[in-house]
Short mmCIF file of C-alpha atoms and ligand atoms in Angstrom, two decimals:
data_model
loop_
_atom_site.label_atom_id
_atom_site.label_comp_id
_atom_site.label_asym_id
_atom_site.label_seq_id
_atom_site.Cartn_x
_atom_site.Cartn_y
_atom_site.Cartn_z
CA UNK A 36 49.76 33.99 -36.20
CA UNK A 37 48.29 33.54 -32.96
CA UNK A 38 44.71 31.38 -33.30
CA UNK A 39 43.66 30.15 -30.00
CA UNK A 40 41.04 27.94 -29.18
CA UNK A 41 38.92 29.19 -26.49
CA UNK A 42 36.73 26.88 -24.38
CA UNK A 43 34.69 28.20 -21.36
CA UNK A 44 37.32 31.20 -20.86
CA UNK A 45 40.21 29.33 -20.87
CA UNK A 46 43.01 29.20 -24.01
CA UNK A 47 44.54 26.67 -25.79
CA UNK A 48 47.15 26.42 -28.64
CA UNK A 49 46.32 23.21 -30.12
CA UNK A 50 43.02 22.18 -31.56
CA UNK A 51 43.17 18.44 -31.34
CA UNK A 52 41.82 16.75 -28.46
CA UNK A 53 42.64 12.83 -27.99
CA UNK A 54 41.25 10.28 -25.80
CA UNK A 55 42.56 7.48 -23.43
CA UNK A 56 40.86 4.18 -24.65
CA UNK A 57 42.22 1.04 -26.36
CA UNK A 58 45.99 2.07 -26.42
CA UNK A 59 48.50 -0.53 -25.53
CA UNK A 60 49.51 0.75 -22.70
CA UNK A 61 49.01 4.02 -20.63
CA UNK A 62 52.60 4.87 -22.00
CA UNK A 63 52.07 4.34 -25.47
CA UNK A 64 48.97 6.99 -24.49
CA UNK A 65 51.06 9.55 -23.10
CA UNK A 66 53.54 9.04 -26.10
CA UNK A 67 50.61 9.53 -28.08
CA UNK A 68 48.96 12.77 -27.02
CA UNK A 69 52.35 14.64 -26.44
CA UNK A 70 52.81 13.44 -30.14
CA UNK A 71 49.58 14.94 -31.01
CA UNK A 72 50.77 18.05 -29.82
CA UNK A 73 47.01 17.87 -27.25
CA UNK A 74 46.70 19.79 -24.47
CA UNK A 75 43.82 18.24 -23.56
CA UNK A 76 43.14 14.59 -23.08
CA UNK A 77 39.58 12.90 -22.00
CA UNK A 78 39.11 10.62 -19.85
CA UNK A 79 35.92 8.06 -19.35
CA UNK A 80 35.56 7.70 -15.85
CA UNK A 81 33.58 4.65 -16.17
CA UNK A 82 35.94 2.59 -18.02
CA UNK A 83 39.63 4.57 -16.93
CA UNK A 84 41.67 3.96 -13.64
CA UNK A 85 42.13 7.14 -11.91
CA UNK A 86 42.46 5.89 -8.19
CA UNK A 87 42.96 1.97 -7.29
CA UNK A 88 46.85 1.72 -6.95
CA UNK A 89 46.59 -2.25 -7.31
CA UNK A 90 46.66 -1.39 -11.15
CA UNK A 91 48.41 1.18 -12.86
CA UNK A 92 47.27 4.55 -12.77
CA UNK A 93 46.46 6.86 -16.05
CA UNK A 94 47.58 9.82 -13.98
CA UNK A 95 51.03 8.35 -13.64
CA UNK A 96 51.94 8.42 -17.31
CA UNK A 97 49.17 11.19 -18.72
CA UNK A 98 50.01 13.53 -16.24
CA UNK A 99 47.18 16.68 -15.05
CA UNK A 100 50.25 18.97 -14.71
CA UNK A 101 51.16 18.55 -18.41
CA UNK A 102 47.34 17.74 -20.02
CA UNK A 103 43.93 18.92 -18.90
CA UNK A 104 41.46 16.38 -17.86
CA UNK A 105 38.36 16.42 -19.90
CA UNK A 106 35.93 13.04 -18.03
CA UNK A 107 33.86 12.10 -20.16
CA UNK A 108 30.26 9.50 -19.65
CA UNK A 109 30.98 7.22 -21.55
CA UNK A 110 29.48 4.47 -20.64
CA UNK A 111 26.25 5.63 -19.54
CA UNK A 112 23.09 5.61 -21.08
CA UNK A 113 20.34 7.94 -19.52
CA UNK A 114 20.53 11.63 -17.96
CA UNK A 115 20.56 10.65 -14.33
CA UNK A 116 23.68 8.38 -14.67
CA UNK A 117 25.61 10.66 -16.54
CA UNK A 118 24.82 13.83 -13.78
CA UNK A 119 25.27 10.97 -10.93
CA UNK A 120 28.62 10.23 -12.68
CA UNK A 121 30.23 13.90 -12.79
CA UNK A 122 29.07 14.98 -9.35
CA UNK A 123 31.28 12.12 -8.34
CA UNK A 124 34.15 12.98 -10.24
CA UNK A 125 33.78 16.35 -9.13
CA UNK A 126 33.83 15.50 -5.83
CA UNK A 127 37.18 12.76 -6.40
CA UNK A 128 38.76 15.26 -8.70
CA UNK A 129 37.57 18.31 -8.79
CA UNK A 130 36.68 18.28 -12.62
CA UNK A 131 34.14 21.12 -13.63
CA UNK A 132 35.09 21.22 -17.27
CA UNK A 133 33.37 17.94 -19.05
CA UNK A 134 32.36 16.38 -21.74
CA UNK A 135 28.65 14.70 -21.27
CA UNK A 136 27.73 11.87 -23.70
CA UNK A 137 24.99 9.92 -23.00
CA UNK A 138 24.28 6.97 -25.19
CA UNK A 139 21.39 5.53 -27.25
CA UNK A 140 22.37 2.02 -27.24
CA UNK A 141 25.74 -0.52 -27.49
CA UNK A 142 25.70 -1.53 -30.76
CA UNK A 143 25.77 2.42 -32.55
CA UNK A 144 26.41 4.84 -29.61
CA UNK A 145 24.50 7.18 -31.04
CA UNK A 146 23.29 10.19 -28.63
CA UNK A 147 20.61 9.91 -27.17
CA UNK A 148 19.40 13.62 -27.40
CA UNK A 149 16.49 13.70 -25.23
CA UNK A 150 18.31 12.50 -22.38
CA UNK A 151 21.61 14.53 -23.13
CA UNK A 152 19.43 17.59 -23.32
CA UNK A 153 17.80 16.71 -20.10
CA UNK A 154 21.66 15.72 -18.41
CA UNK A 155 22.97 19.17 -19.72
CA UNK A 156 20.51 21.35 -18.28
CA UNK A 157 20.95 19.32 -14.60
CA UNK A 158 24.89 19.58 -15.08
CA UNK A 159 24.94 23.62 -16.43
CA UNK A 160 22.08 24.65 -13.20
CA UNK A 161 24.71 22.82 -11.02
CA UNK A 162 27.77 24.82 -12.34
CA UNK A 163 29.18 22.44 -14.59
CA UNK A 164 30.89 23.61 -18.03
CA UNK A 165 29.75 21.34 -20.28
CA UNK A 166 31.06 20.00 -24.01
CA UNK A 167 28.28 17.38 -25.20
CA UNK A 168 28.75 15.07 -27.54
CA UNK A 169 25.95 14.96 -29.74
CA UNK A 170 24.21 14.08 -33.21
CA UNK A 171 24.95 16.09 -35.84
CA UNK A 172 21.22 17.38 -35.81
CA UNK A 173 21.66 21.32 -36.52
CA UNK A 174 18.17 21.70 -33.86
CA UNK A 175 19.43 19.70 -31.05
CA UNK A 176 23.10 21.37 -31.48
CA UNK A 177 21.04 24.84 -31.39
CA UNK A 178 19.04 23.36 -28.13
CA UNK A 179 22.26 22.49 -26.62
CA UNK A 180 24.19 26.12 -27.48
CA UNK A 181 20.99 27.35 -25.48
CA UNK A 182 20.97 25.55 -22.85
CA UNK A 183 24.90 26.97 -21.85
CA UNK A 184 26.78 24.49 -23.34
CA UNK A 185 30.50 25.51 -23.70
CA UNK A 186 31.27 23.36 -27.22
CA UNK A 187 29.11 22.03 -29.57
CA UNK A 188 30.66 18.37 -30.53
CA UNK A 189 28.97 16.78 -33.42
CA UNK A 190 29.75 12.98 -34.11
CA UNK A 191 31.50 12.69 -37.99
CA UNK A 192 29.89 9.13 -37.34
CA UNK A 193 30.00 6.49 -35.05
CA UNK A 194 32.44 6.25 -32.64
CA UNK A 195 34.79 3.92 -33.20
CA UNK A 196 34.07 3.58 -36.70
CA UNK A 197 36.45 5.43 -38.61
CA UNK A 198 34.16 6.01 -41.11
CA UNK A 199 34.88 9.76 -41.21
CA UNK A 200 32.57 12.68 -41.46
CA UNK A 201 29.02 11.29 -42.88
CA UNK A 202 27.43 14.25 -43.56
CA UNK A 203 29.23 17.50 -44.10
CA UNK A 204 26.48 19.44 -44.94
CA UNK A 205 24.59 19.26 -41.20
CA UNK A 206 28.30 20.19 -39.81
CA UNK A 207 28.62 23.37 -41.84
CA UNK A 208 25.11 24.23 -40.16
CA UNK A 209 25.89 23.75 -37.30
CA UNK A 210 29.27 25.50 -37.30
CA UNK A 211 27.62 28.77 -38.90
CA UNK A 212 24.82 28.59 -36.64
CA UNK A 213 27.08 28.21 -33.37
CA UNK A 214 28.56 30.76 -31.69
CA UNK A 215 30.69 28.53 -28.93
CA UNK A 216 33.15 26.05 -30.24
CA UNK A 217 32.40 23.72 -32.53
CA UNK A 218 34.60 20.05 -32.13
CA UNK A 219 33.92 17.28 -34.45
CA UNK A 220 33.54 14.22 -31.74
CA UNK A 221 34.18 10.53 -33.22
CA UNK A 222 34.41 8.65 -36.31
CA UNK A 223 37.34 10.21 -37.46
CA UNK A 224 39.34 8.02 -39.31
CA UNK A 225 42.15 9.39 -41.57
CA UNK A 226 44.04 12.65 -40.99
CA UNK A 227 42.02 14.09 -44.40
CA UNK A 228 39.15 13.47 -41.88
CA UNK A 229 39.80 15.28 -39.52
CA UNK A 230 40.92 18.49 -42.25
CA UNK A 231 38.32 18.20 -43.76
CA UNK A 232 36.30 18.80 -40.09
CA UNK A 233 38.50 22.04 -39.97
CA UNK A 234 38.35 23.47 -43.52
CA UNK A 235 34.48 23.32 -42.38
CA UNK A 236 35.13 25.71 -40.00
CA UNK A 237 35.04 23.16 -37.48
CA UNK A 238 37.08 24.88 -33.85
CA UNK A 239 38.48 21.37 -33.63
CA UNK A 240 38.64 17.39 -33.23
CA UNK A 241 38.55 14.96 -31.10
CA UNK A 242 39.62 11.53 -31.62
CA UNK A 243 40.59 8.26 -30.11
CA UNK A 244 40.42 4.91 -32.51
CA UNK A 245 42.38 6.81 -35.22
CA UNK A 246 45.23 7.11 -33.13
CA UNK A 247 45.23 4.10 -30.59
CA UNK A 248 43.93 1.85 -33.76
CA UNK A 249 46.67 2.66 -35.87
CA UNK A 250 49.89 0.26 -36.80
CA UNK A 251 52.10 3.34 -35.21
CA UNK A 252 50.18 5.65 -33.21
CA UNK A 253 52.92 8.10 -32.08
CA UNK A 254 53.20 8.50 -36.14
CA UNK A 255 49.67 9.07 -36.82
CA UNK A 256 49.06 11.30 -33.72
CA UNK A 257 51.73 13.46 -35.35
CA UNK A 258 49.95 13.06 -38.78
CA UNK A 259 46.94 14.33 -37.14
CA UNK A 260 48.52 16.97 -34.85
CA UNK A 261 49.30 18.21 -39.20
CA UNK A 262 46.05 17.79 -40.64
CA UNK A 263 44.07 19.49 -37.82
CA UNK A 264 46.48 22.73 -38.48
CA UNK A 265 46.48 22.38 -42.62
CA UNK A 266 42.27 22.31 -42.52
CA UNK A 267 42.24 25.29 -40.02
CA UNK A 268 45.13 26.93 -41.96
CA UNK A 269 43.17 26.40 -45.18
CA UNK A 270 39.75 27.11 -43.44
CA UNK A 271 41.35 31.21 -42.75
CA UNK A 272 42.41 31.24 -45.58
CA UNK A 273 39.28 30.53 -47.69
CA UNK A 274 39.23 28.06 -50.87
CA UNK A 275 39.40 29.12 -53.91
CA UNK A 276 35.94 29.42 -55.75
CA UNK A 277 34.74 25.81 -57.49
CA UNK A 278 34.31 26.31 -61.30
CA UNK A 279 32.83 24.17 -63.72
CA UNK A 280 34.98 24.86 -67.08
CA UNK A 281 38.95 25.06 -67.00
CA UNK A 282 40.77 28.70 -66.45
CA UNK A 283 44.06 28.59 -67.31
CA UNK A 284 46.79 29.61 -65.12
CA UNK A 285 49.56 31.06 -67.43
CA UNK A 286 48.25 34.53 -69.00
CA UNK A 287 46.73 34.62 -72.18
CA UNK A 288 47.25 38.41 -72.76
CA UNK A 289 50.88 38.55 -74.91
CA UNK A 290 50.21 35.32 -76.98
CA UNK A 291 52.62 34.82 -80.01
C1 DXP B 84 37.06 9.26 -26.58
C2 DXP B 84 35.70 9.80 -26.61
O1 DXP B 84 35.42 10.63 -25.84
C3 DXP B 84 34.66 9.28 -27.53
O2 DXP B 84 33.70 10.22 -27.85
C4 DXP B 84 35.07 8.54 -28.70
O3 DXP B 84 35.80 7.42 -28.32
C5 DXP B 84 35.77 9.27 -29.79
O4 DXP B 84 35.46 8.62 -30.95
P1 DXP B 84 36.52 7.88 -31.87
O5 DXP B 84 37.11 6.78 -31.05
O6 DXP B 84 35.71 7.40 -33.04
O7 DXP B 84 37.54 8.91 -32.25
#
């Protein structure tokens, strides 16, 4: 069954994006997202080496002929930085596809959705596509879809937390209401996590801690690579009704 995932025009087979932070080594990384079966991987710009050849480079192991690039803003904290920070990597790399977060403050990393708002507009009028990590706040996501963003990518909760998807309800608004892609961004602990993001109709997931946090990442990038395809597999094909009271499942019709 062919299912792509579309994002600003362009196709992809796999629904599971991963990031670059806190693996052991650009290596293990690499290992990691091919393992993952991603086709895209983002980068933070602000925290990443992409150019001083006294260190190593990402590029050398996570290479842009096999992965797209998705730089991210991590890092920064109002509108202006974040805009200031992809014109630059536009400029170094080219990148027009990104993912904008801009943060609320160190200790939750919460959105700040004012200023992403603001960031987004500047970044969309300057010919930017643009996936924004955001709160899982059915207006702002709304706002955002309006404003020309290209995905819609409500936190499950905190990044870094792997606390896993907080509150359902808001994401199954947001994913009816949104008519781009819809990609749970952070918290995402546990490979029933991230199904559960896609059996809510989710488009897809991206994660980082749950795979460069684990005791084997390789294995749970491919454990996640699995439960990404089970929720959207079970997503098409639509639960079952809940019932209250027991139905059996032999017939009763012929009973001796
Ligand atoms: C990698 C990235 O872009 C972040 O948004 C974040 O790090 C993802 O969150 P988790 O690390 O919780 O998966």
């Amino acid at each position: 069954m062919s299912d792509p995932l579309i994002i600003a025009g362009k196709t992809y087979n796999s629904r599971l994006i991963v990031g670059t932070g806190k693996y052991a080594s650009y290596q293990q990384n690499a290992d990691a997202a091919r393992a993952a079966g991603a086709e895209i991987v983002t980068v933070a710009l602000r925290r990443v080496n992409l150019s001083d050849p006294g260190k190593e480079i990402l590029t050398d192991f996570v290479k842009p002929d096999e992965f797209t690039y998705l730089p991210n803003t991590a890092g920064c904290y109002t509108a202006d930085e974040a805009v200031r920070t992809l014109r630059l990597a536009r400029e170094a790399g080219g990148w027009n596809l990104v993912k904008l977060e801009v943060l609320a403050d160190q200790k939750t990393l919460y959105p700040n959705m004012p200023e992403t708002l603001t960031a987004a507009k500047a970044l969309i009028a300057d010919g930017f596509e643009v996936m924004v990590y955001c709160s899982d706040d059915p207006v702002y996501a709304k706002m955002l879809e309006e404003a020309g963003c290209c995905a819609i990518m409500p936190l499950g909760s905190l990044i870094g937390s792997g606390l896993g998807i907080m509150n359902p309800v808001n994401i199954r608004l947001i994913v009816e209401q949104t008519r781009v892609p819809v990609i749970v961004d952070a918290g995402v602990g546990t490979p029933s996590d991230a199904a559960m993001a896609m059996e809510l109709g989710c488009d897809g997931v991206l994660m980082n801690t749950a795979i460069a946090a684990a005791k084997d990442p390789i294995l749970m990038a491919s454990a996640m690579k699995h439960a990404v395809i089970a929720g959207r597999e079970g997503y098409l094909a639509g639960r079952m009704p809940k019932k209250m009271y027991a139905d059996p499942s032999s017939p009763l019709a012929g009973l001796i």
